[in-house]
Amino acid sequence: MKKLIIEGNHELSGTIKIGGAKNSVVALIPAAMLTDGKCVIYNVPNISDVPRLISMMEALGSKIEFKDETLYIDNTNSKNAEIDEENATKLRASYYFMGVLLAKYGYAEISYPGGCSIGSRPINFHLNGFEKLGAKISVVENKKYIASAKELVGSDIFLDFASVGATLNLMFAAVKAKGITNIYNAAKEPEIVNVASFLATMGAKVYGAGTSHITIEGATKLGDGIVEVIPDRIEAGTYLMIGSLLGKNLVIEGVLKDHLEAVFTKLKEAGCDIKIDGTTVIVNKVDHLKPVNVKTLVYPGFPTDLGQPMSTLLTQCEGESLFEETIYENRMRHIKYLNAMGANIRLFDRSAIIAGKSNLIGREVEATDLRAGAAMLVAGMIAEGTTKIVNIEHILRGYEKIVEKLSSVGAKIELVDE
């Protein structure tokens, strides 16, 4: 079993470069299958989800080369095939192949997708949208989905919740549907704009990405595609929080301010020392942080993926802060580990009252999911003594070269097998 071993309370100075966005690349790679031609994806992060998606693409006949943060994808000999349980359960994003294969072949068969256990994430929004486009959906032994359609036809689709996954999956299905599709209450995240730009280079006609109303005009054929993965705003936000607690002129490169407005607002409200110069941010430790209230919301609100690491920062604020999670019901499983390290947190379902400032002490803790792991990482970085984090495979799914990046700026952190 791999563990992260962290010796806390070391000053961080130097430069951290932000990698490509996990939440973009896990959709961009399946999207490449929409064409029978070739695609190039630049700025691909070195995270564990990428080789898993490459394996799925290769099982579908794609020829892929990954070098110098670039994916070269050749779909000349691509074919339809089942996304089996072994692959599908490894990551949530496997469900994007449903929309892609349904659009390209009129048939998709996929085992239930996996991913972090952060709460109920049914894909009924995806399935209902596919049915609106003319697909028939069946469930086989509560283990896999089958979607089939002789022809997909554009339709008006209203999402009950602005789901990123559903918005992207329905975009994929609609780009080859006959006629026009309108997605209302679409998610607005920057990753959706990134994917839409990729589809546009293939010849897809997608309008309104980044707004709540996306229109897709179906095409019969898509050509070669090219795209650069946007910087990972969640990775950037995590390092900004760490820098606010340990930084000495810590430089974070590759930050798109517009993608993190809600995060910058809350960090500045807490009194963090942050200077923004284009896509570079310089952050310094502040000894006396002020308590703030944080409520996670869909974009452009405070991102749920940064709520857990932010809750660790709130333990260092002088006074009571309120942290509310509104998206996923299981985002609070890290709280017991923070309390075990010395935090003073009262938990009420999806809300937590965090009283600070707390002196955290190193312990053995668990990364119960990807972002809970990030919360434990932040805690270990500021704790007295040594912190061991188990189940760190979750962390490696979303943070590129995290040990190398933090070590390069002065952290005492290592990945070990025990």
Tab-separated table of C-alpha atoms in Angstrom, residues 5 11 48 50 63 98 112 115 119 125 164 178 188 257 326 330 335 339 341 344 351 358 374 391 403 405:
chain	number	residue	atom	x	y	z
A	5	ILE	CA	4.696	10.756	4.472
A	11	GLU	CA	8.467	27.056	4.639
A	48	SER	CA	-3.303	8.308	-13.126
A	50	VAL	CA	-4.847	9.508	-18.215
A	63	LYS	CA	-3.501	4.235	-31.784
A	98	MET	CA	-21.647	6.562	-23.667
A	112	TYR	CA	-21.421	1.206	-14.192
A	115	GLY	CA	-14.852	7.170	-9.177
A	119	GLY	CA	-22.197	10.948	-2.588
A	125	PHE	CA	-29.649	13.238	-16.335
A	164	VAL	CA	-20.943	19.049	-15.799
A	178	LYS	CA	-29.887	15.216	-36.949
A	188	LYS	CA	-20.971	26.703	-17.167
A	257	LYS	CA	-7.820	34.319	-12.464
A	326	THR	CA	-24.325	21.920	-1.195
A	330	ASN	CA	-20.362	12.665	1.385
A	335	ILE	CA	-13.680	16.057	9.124
A	339	ASN	CA	-10.451	16.583	14.419
A	341	MET	CA	-5.237	15.962	14.251
A	344	ASN	CA	-12.138	21.910	16.541
A	351	SER	CA	-22.361	21.899	7.322
A	358	SER	CA	-6.015	25.045	15.905
A	374	ALA	CA	-6.108	17.175	-0.706
A	391	ASN	CA	-5.281	5.493	0.135
A	403	VAL	CA	5.441	15.005	-4.513
A	405	LYS	CA	6.222	19.839	-7.130
